[in-house]
Coordinates of C-alpha atoms in Angstrom, one line a residue:
Chain A
M1 CA -61.6 -66.4 130.1
D2 CA -58.8 -63.9 129.1
A3 CA -59.2 -60.8 127.0
N4 CA -58.0 -62.5 123.8
A5 CA -60.5 -65.3 123.9
K6 CA -63.3 -62.8 124.7
A7 CA -62.2 -60.6 121.8
S8 CA -62.1 -63.5 119.3
R9 CA -65.6 -64.6 120.5
A10 CA -66.9 -61.1 120.0
M11 CA -65.3 -61.1 116.5
G12 CA -67.1 -64.4 115.6
A13 CA -70.4 -62.9 116.8
V14 CA -69.8 -59.8 114.6
L15 CA -68.9 -61.9 111.6
T16 CA -72.0 -64.0 112.0
V17 CA -74.3 -61.0 112.3
L18 CA -72.6 -59.5 109.3
A19 CA -73.1 -62.7 107.2
L20 CA -76.8 -63.1 108.1
G21 CA -77.5 -59.4 107.5
A22 CA -75.7 -59.4 104.1
L23 CA -77.5 -62.6 103.0
G24 CA -80.9 -61.3 104.1
W25 CA -80.3 -58.0 102.4
G26 CA -79.2 -59.5 99.2
L27 CA -82.2 -62.0 99.1
S28 CA -84.7 -59.2 99.7
R29 CA -83.1 -56.9 97.2
A30 CA -82.5 -59.0 94.1
G31 CA -83.4 -62.7 94.7
A32 CA -80.9 -65.4 93.7
E33 CA -78.4 -63.0 92.2
G34 CA -78.5 -60.8 95.3
L35 CA -77.9 -63.9 97.4
A36 CA -74.9 -64.8 95.4
F37 CA -73.6 -61.3 95.5
A38 CA -74.1 -61.1 99.3
L39 CA -72.2 -64.4 99.7
F40 CA -69.2 -63.3 97.6
A41 CA -69.2 -59.8 99.2
F42 CA -69.2 -61.4 102.6
L43 CA -66.4 -63.7 101.7
T44 CA -64.3 -60.8 100.3
V45 CA -64.8 -58.4 103.2
G46 CA -65.0 -61.0 106.0
G47 CA -61.7 -62.6 104.8
A48 CA -60.0 -59.3 104.8
L49 CA -61.3 -58.5 108.3
L50 CA -60.1 -61.8 109.7
C51 CA -56.8 -61.3 108.0
V52 CA -56.3 -58.1 109.9
W53 CA -57.6 -59.7 113.1
E54 CA -55.8 -63.1 113.4
P55 CA -52.7 -63.3 115.6
S56 CA -50.9 -65.9 113.5
V57 CA -49.4 -65.1 110.1
V58 CA -50.4 -68.5 108.7
R59 CA -54.0 -68.1 109.5
S60 CA -54.0 -64.6 108.1
A61 CA -52.6 -65.9 104.8
F62 CA -55.4 -68.6 104.7
C63 CA -58.0 -65.9 105.4
L64 CA -56.7 -64.1 102.3
L65 CA -57.8 -67.2 100.4
A66 CA -61.4 -66.3 101.2
T67 CA -60.8 -62.8 100.0
F68 CA -59.3 -63.9 96.7
S69 CA -62.0 -66.5 96.1
G70 CA -64.8 -64.0 96.9
T71 CA -63.3 -61.5 94.4
A72 CA -63.2 -64.2 91.8
G73 CA -66.9 -64.8 92.5
L74 CA -67.7 -61.1 92.1
F75 CA -65.9 -61.2 88.7
L76 CA -68.1 -64.1 87.6
L77 CA -71.2 -62.1 88.6
L78 CA -69.9 -59.2 86.5
G79 CA -69.6 -61.5 83.5
A80 CA -65.8 -61.5 83.4
D81 CA -65.2 -65.2 83.3
F82 CA -61.7 -65.1 82.1
L83 CA -60.7 -62.7 84.9
A84 CA -62.3 -65.0 87.5
M85 CA -60.3 -67.9 86.2
A86 CA -57.1 -65.8 86.1
Q87 CA -57.8 -64.6 89.6
I88 CA -58.0 -68.1 91.0
L89 CA -55.0 -69.3 89.0
I90 CA -52.7 -66.4 89.8
Y91 CA -53.8 -65.2 93.2
V92 CA -54.9 -68.4 94.9
G93 CA -52.4 -70.7 93.2
G94 CA -49.4 -68.4 92.8
I95 CA -49.3 -65.4 95.1
L96 CA -50.8 -67.2 98.1
A97 CA -48.4 -70.0 97.8
L98 CA -45.6 -67.5 97.6
L99 CA -46.9 -65.8 100.7
L100 CA -47.0 -69.1 102.6
F101 CA -43.3 -69.5 101.7
G102 CA -42.7 -66.1 103.2
V103 CA -44.6 -67.1 106.3
M104 CA -42.0 -69.8 107.0
L105 CA -39.5 -67.0 107.7
S106 CA -41.7 -65.4 110.3
P107 CA -41.2 -66.6 113.9
P108 CA -44.4 -67.5 115.6
D109 CA -44.7 -64.3 117.6
M110 CA -48.1 -64.4 119.1
R111 CA -47.7 -61.0 120.9
E112 CA -46.9 -59.1 117.7
R113 CA -50.6 -58.2 117.4
K114 CA -51.7 -55.6 119.9
L115 CA -55.4 -55.8 120.3
S116 CA -55.8 -52.2 121.1
R117 CA -53.9 -51.2 117.9
V118 CA -56.0 -53.5 115.7
V119 CA -59.3 -52.3 117.2
A120 CA -58.3 -48.7 117.1
G121 CA -57.2 -49.0 113.5
I122 CA -60.5 -50.8 112.4
V123 CA -62.6 -48.3 114.3
L124 CA -60.7 -45.3 112.9
V125 CA -60.7 -46.4 109.3
G126 CA -64.3 -47.7 109.6
A127 CA -65.4 -44.2 110.8
G128 CA -63.6 -42.6 107.9
F129 CA -65.2 -45.1 105.5
A130 CA -68.7 -44.5 106.9
F131 CA -68.2 -40.7 106.6
V132 CA -67.0 -40.9 103.0
A133 CA -69.8 -43.4 102.1
A134 CA -72.5 -41.1 103.6
K135 CA -71.1 -38.2 101.6
V136 CA -71.0 -40.2 98.4
A137 CA -74.5 -41.6 98.9
A138 CA -75.8 -38.1 99.5
T139 CA -74.2 -36.3 96.6
V140 CA -73.2 -38.8 93.8
K141 CA -75.9 -39.6 91.2
W142 CA -75.1 -43.0 89.7
A143 CA -76.0 -43.4 86.1
Q144 CA -79.2 -45.5 85.9
V145 CA -79.0 -48.5 83.7
D146 CA -82.4 -50.1 83.4
V147 CA -81.4 -53.2 81.4
L148 CA -77.8 -54.3 81.5
P149 CA -76.4 -55.7 78.2
P150 CA -76.3 -59.5 78.4
T151 CA -73.1 -61.1 79.5
E152 CA -71.0 -62.4 76.7
T153 CA -70.2 -66.1 76.2
D154 CA -66.9 -65.3 74.3
G155 CA -65.3 -63.0 76.9
A156 CA -62.0 -64.9 77.0
E157 CA -61.8 -64.9 73.2
K158 CA -62.4 -61.1 73.1
I159 CA -59.6 -60.6 75.6
G160 CA -57.2 -62.8 73.6
V161 CA -58.0 -60.8 70.4
G162 CA -57.5 -57.6 72.4
F163 CA -54.1 -58.7 73.4
L164 CA -52.9 -59.5 69.9
A165 CA -54.8 -57.1 67.6
P166 CA -52.4 -54.4 66.4
D167 CA -54.9 -51.6 67.0
Q168 CA -55.7 -52.6 70.6
Y169 CA -53.3 -53.7 73.4
V170 CA -50.5 -55.5 71.7
V171 CA -47.8 -52.9 72.8
A172 CA -49.0 -53.0 76.4
F173 CA -49.1 -56.8 76.3
E174 CA -45.5 -57.1 75.0
L175 CA -44.3 -54.6 77.7
A176 CA -46.1 -56.6 80.4
A177 CA -44.3 -59.7 79.1
V178 CA -40.9 -57.9 79.3
V179 CA -41.7 -56.5 82.8
L180 CA -42.7 -60.0 84.0
T181 CA -39.6 -61.6 82.7
V182 CA -37.2 -59.0 84.1
A183 CA -39.0 -59.0 87.5
L184 CA -38.9 -62.8 87.9
V185 CA -35.3 -63.2 86.8
A186 CA -34.3 -60.3 89.1
A187 CA -36.3 -61.8 91.9
V188 CA -34.4 -65.1 91.5
Y189 CA -31.1 -63.3 91.3
I190 CA -31.8 -61.3 94.5
A191 CA -33.1 -64.2 96.5
R192 CA -30.4 -66.7 95.7
R193 CA -27.8 -67.5 98.3
K194 CA -24.3 -66.1 97.5
R195 CA -21.7 -68.8 96.7
T196 CA -19.7 -67.8 99.8
D197 CA -22.6 -68.6 102.0
L198 CA -22.7 -72.2 100.8
E199 CA -19.0 -73.0 101.2
P200 CA -18.0 -74.4 104.6
E201 CA -16.1 -72.0 106.7
V202 CA -12.3 -72.7 106.9
S203 CA -11.1 -72.3 110.4
Chain B
M1 CA -77.0 -55.8 91.6
A2 CA -76.5 -52.0 91.4
L3 CA -73.1 -50.5 90.6
G4 CA -73.1 -48.9 94.1
A5 CA -73.0 -52.2 95.8
Y6 CA -69.9 -53.3 94.0
V7 CA -68.2 -50.0 94.7
A8 CA -69.1 -50.3 98.4
V9 CA -67.5 -53.8 98.6
S10 CA -64.4 -52.5 96.8
A11 CA -64.1 -49.5 99.2
A12 CA -64.4 -51.7 102.2
L13 CA -61.7 -54.0 100.9
F14 CA -59.5 -51.0 100.2
A15 CA -60.0 -49.7 103.7
L16 CA -59.2 -53.0 105.3
G17 CA -56.0 -53.2 103.2
I18 CA -54.9 -49.8 104.6
V19 CA -55.6 -51.1 108.1
C20 CA -53.6 -54.2 107.4
I21 CA -50.6 -52.2 106.3
I22 CA -50.8 -49.7 109.2
V23 CA -51.7 -51.8 112.2
R24 CA -49.5 -54.9 112.0
R25 CA -45.8 -55.0 112.7
N26 CA -44.6 -57.5 110.1
V27 CA -43.5 -57.1 106.5
L28 CA -45.7 -59.9 105.3
Y29 CA -48.8 -58.1 106.4
V30 CA -47.7 -55.1 104.4
L31 CA -47.6 -57.4 101.4
M32 CA -51.0 -58.8 102.1
G33 CA -52.5 -55.3 102.5
I34 CA -51.1 -54.3 99.1
E35 CA -52.7 -57.4 97.5
M36 CA -56.0 -56.5 99.1
I37 CA -55.7 -52.9 97.7
L38 CA -55.0 -54.2 94.2
N39 CA -58.0 -56.5 94.4
A40 CA -60.2 -53.6 95.4
A41 CA -59.0 -51.6 92.4
N42 CA -59.7 -54.7 90.2
I43 CA -63.3 -55.0 91.4
N44 CA -63.8 -51.3 90.6
F45 CA -62.4 -51.7 87.1
V46 CA -64.5 -54.7 86.2
A47 CA -67.7 -53.3 87.7
F48 CA -67.4 -49.9 85.9
S49 CA -66.6 -51.6 82.6
R50 CA -69.7 -53.9 83.1
F51 CA -72.0 -51.0 83.7
N52 CA -70.5 -49.0 80.9
G53 CA -71.9 -51.1 78.0
N54 CA -69.8 -54.2 78.6
S55 CA -66.6 -52.4 77.3
L56 CA -63.4 -54.4 77.1
D57 CA -61.1 -51.6 78.5
G58 CA -61.8 -52.1 82.2
R59 CA -61.2 -55.9 82.0
M60 CA -57.9 -55.3 80.1
F61 CA -56.8 -53.0 82.9
A62 CA -57.7 -55.6 85.5
V63 CA -55.6 -58.2 83.6
F64 CA -52.6 -55.9 83.6
V65 CA -53.0 -55.2 87.3
I66 CA -53.0 -58.9 88.0
I67 CA -49.8 -59.4 85.9
L68 CA -48.0 -56.6 87.8
A69 CA -49.3 -57.9 91.1
A70 CA -47.6 -61.2 90.4
A71 CA -44.3 -59.5 89.5
E72 CA -44.6 -57.4 92.6
A73 CA -45.2 -60.3 94.9
A74 CA -42.2 -62.2 93.6
V75 CA -39.8 -59.2 93.9
A76 CA -41.2 -58.3 97.3
L77 CA -40.6 -61.8 98.6
A78 CA -37.1 -61.8 97.3
I79 CA -36.4 -58.5 99.2
I80 CA -38.0 -59.9 102.3
L81 CA -35.7 -63.0 102.1
N82 CA -32.6 -60.7 101.9
V83 CA -33.8 -58.5 104.7
F84 CA -34.3 -61.7 106.8
Y85 CA -30.7 -62.8 106.0
L86 CA -29.4 -59.4 107.0
F87 CA -31.4 -58.5 110.1
H88 CA -32.7 -61.9 111.2
S89 CA -36.2 -60.4 111.5
V90 CA -39.1 -59.5 109.3
K91 CA -40.2 -56.4 111.2
P92 CA -40.0 -53.3 109.2
S93 CA -38.8 -51.2 112.2
E94 CA -35.7 -53.3 112.6
A95 CA -34.2 -52.7 109.2
D96 CA -32.3 -49.5 110.0
F97 CA -28.9 -49.5 108.3
L98 CA -29.4 -46.1 106.8
R99 CA -30.3 -44.4 110.1
E100 CA -26.8 -43.6 111.2

């Protein structure tokens, strides 16, 4: 068994332990809601971890699918149903499909990933993350909310009204529309082939 | 779930996005890392707005972040296409016209 296979087997073991630990912790902390939270959190973080880890670009892009879906689940748990829908529609349906088109450009270079680099990066950033998390847990006092306000059933309607009401976000909404139009037209203009590329060469 | 749990998930996602940008030698991974970082910011926005009396502001911010992420992905892919035509490679270290 070579080093790569060993490493991926170790990664699978780490992910399994992480998933079981997260699910157990969530179940013991907050019952069914905790279980759902642990599942979505594991999808989010585990997908990102695998995306960094995988040698092939296509697999990394599909691992990002788990991350985006997990984020949509977290939005649902937070009562933002419109955002969860938009997340799935735009990220999973749009950006991921766009990324997969980009993947077609990339030659299948299996030696691009250096295992030592990836492991060193994860360990280094993980150590920094743990340090900051310990500091935050020791010093920051989170505001205690005993009873959360109930989640709304008209969240999407509220966002729609917020977009169009003159005293709320209508200017930002119109600006976003202009930015989106300009960016997409510009992207098409940049990406198109020049006419000279298409004509056959005269020899 | 407590607010701290959501913030912890978001921080982990952000850190992994940074790793994704730094460690891999491919422009597409840079793009994926940026998407992860924007997602982490979105989780924070929504979580804080939920624990701040269900206010609308955080969710609005998240919607605008998603809109700009879509525009950014389209433009970045167009740039990657052009870089590939010019250099026949998607490695960021090989695009070095301006070095001389």
